[in-house]
XYZ file of N, CA and C in Angstrom:
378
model
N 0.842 -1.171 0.000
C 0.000 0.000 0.000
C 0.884 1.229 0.000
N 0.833 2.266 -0.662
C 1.307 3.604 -0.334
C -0.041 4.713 -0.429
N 0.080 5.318 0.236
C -0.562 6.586 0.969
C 0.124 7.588 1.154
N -0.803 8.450 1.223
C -0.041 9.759 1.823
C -0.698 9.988 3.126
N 0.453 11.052 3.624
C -0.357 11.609 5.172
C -1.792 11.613 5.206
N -2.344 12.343 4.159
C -3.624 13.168 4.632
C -4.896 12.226 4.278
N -4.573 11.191 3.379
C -5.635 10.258 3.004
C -5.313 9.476 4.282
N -4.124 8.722 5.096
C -3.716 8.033 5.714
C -4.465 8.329 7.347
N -4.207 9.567 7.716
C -5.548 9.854 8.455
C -6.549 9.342 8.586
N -7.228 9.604 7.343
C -8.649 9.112 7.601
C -8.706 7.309 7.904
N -7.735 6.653 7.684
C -7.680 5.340 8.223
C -6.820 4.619 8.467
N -6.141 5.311 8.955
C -4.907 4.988 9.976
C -5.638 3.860 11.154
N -6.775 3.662 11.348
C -7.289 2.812 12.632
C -7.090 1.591 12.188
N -7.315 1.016 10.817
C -6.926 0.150 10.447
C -5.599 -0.956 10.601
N -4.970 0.081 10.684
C -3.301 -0.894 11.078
C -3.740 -1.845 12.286
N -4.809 -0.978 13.474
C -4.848 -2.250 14.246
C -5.312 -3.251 14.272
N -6.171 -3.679 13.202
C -6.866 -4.486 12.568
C -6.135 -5.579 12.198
N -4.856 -4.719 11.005
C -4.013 -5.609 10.510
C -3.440 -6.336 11.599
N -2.715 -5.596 12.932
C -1.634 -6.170 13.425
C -2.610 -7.364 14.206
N -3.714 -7.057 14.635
C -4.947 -8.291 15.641
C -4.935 -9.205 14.991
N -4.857 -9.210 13.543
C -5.731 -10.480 12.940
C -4.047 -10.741 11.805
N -3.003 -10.430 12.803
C -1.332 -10.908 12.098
C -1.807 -10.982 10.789
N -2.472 -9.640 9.759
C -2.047 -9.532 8.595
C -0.382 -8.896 8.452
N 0.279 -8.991 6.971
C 1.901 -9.140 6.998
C 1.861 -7.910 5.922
N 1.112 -6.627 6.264
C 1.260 -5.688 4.816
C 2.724 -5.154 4.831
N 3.145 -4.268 3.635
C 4.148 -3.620 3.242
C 2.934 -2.098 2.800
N 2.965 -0.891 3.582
C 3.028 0.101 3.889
C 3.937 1.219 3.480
N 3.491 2.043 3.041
C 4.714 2.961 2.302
C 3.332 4.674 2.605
N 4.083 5.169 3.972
C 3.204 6.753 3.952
C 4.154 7.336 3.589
N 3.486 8.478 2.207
C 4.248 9.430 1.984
C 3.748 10.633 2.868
N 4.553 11.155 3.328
C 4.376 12.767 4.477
C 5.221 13.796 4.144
N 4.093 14.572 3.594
C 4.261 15.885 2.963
C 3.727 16.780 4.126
N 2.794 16.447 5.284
C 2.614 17.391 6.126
C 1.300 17.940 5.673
N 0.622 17.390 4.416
C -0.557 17.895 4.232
C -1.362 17.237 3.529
N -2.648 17.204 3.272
C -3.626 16.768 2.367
C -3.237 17.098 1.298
N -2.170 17.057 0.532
C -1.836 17.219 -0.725
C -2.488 17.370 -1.434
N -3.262 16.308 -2.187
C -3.706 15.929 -3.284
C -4.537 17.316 -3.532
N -5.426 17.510 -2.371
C -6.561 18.599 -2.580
C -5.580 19.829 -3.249
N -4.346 20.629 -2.391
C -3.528 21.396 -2.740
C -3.053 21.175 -3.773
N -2.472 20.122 -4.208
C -1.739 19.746 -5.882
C -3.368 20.451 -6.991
N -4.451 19.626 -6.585
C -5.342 20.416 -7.709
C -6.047 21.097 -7.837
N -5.914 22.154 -7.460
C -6.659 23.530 -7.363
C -5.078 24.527 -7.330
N -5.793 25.413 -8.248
C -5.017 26.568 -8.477
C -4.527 27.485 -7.351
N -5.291 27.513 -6.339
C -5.474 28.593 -5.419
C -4.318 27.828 -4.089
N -3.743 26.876 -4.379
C -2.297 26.600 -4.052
C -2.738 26.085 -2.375
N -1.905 25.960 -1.293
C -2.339 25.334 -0.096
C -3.534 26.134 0.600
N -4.486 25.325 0.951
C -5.653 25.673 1.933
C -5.357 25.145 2.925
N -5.750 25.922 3.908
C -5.186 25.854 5.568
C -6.014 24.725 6.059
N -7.366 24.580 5.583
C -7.914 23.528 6.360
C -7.221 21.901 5.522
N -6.189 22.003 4.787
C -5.823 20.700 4.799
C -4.490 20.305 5.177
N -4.558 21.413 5.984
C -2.858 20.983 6.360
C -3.581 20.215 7.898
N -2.864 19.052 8.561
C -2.933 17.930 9.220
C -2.177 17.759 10.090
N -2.350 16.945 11.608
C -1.627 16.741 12.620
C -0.447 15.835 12.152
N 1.108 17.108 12.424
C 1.757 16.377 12.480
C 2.487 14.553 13.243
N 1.691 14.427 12.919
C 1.768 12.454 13.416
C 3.481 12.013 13.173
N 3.549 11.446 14.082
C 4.741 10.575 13.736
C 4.449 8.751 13.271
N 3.945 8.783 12.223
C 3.625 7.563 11.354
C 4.406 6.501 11.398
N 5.598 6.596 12.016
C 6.242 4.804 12.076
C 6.413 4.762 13.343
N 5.351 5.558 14.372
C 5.228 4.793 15.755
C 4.028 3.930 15.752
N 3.083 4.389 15.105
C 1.537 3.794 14.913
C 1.698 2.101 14.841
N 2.130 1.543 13.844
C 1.993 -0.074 14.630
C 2.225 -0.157 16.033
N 3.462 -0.156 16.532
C 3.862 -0.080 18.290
C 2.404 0.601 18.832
N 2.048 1.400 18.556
C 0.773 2.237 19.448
C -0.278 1.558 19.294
N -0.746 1.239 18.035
C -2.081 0.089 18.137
C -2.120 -1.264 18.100
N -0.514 -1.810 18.857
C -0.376 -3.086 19.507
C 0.135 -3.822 17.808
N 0.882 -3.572 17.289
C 1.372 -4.720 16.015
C 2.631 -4.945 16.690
N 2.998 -6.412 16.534
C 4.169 -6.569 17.084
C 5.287 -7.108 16.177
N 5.650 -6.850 16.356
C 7.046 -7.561 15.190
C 6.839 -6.959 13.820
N 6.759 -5.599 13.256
C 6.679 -4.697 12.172
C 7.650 -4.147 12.191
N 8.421 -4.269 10.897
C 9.814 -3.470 10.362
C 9.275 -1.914 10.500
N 9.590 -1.413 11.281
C 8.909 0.275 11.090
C 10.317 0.952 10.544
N 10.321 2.370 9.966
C 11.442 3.387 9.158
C 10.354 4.926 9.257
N 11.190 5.498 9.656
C 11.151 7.060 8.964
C 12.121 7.095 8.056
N 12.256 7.164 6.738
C 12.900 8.091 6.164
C 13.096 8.724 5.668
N 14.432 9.831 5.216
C 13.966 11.330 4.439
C 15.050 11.493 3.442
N 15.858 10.234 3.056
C 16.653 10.744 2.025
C 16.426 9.171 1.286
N 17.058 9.044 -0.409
C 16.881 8.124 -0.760
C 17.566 6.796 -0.659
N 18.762 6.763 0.029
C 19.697 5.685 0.808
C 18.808 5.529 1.608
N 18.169 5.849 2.524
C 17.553 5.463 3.523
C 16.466 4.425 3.270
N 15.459 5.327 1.880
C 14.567 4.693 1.542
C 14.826 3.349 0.677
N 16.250 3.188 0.198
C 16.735 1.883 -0.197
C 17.214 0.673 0.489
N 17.962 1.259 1.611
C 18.040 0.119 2.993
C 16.888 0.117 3.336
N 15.718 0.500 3.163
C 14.337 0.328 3.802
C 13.671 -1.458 2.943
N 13.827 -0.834 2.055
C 13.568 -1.274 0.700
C 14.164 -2.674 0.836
N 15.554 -2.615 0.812
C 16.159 -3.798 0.812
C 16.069 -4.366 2.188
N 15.623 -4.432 2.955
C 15.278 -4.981 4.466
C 14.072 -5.538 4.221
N 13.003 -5.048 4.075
C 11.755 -6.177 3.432
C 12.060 -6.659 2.892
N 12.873 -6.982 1.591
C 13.052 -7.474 0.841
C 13.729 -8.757 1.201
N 14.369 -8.703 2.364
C 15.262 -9.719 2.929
C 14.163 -10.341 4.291
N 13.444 -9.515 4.245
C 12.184 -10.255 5.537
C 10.987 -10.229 4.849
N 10.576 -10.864 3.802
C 9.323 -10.986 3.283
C 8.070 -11.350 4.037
N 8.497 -12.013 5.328
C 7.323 -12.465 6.174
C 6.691 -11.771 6.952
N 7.507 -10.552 6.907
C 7.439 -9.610 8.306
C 6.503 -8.235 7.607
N 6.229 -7.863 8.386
C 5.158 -6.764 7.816
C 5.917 -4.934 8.256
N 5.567 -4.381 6.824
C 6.760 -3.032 7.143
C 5.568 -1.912 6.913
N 6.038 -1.140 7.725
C 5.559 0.435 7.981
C 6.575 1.652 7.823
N 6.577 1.627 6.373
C 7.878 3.239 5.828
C 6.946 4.570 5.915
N 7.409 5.375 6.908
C 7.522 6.575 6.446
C 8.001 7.301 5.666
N 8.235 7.803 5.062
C 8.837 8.306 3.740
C 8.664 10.418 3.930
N 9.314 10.551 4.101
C 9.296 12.201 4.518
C 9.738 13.206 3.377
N 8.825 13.743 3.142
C 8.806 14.598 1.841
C 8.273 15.943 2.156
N 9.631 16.749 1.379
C 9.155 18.035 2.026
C 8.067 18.874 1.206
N 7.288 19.595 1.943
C 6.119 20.329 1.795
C 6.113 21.508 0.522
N 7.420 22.029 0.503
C 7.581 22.481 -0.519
C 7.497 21.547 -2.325
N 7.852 20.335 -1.762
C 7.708 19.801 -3.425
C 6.228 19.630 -3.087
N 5.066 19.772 -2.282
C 3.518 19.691 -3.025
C 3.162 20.887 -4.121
N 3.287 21.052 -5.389
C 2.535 22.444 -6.136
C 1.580 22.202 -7.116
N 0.781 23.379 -7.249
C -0.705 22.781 -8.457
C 0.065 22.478 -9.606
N -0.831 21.529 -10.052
C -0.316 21.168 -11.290
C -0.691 22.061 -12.479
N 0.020 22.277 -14.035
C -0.530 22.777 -14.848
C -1.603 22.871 -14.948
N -2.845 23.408 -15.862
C -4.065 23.678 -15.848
C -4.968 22.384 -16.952
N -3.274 22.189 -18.058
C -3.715 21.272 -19.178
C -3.345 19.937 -18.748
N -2.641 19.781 -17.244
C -2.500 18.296 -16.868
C -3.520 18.038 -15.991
N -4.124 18.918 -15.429
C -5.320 18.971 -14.456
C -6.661 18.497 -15.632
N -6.748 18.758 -16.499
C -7.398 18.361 -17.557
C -7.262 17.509 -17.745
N -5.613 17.283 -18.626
C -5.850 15.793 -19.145
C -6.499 14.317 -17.916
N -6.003 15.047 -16.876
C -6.100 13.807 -16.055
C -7.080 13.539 -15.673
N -7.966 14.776 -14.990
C -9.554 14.790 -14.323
C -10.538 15.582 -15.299
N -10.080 15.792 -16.615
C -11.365 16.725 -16.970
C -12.307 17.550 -16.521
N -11.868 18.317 -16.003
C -12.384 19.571 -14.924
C -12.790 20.371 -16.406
N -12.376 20.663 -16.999
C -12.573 21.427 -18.158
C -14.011 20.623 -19.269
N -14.486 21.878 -19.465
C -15.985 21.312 -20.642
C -15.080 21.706 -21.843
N -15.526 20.866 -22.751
C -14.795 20.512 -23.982
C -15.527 21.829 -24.887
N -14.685 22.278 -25.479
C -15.635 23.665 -26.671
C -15.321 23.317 -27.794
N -15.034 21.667 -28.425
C -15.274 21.780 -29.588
C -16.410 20.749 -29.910
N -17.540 20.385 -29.049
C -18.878 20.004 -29.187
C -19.749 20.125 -30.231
């Protein structure tokens, strides 16, 4: 699974689910510090109501009782490759990456990729 912070919120309760009933996921939160997505598409650039409690996301298994989960914060890309290569070498074991990304790389996207992608735009050659 990968997520970001701000979707990750809304069901973050879940992990304890996983760890009760020893499901073995591989987890990947990206944390930008905000509801991104909303900010990436709209022009009018970050809205205050989606910026989000800074959480510290690779304590959350330990907190809602998972036991034996590879947990990582990390914020550079060596990090995120020994992350990487550690599941990779414990396939049985269930991992929780934080992945820390700074707030500055969230920005709106062009107007014609916001289009191509979601068609927000009415077509005028009808």
């Amino acid at each position: 699974l990968v997520s970001g912070d701000g979707a990750h919120q809304e069901t973050m309760g879940v992990i304890a689910s996983m760890g009760f009933h020893d499901v073995k996921p591989v987890i990947f939160i990206l944390n930008n510090g905000t509801y991104g997505c909303e900010n990436t598409l709209w022009k009018s650039g970050r809205n205050l109501y989606n910026d989000i409690a800074p959480i510290r996301y690779s304590m959350l298994p330990e907190a809602f009782g998972c036991r034996d989960w590879l947990c990582r914060s990390v914020g550079t890309i060596g990090e995120l490759e020994d992350a990487i290569n550690e599941i990779e070498q414990n396939p049985q074991q269930a991992a929780y990456i934080e992945v820390m990304i700074p707030a500055a790389e969230n920005v709106p996207l062009p107007e014609d990729a916001l289009d191509a992608y979601f068609k927000l735009l009415t077509p005028t050659d009808i």
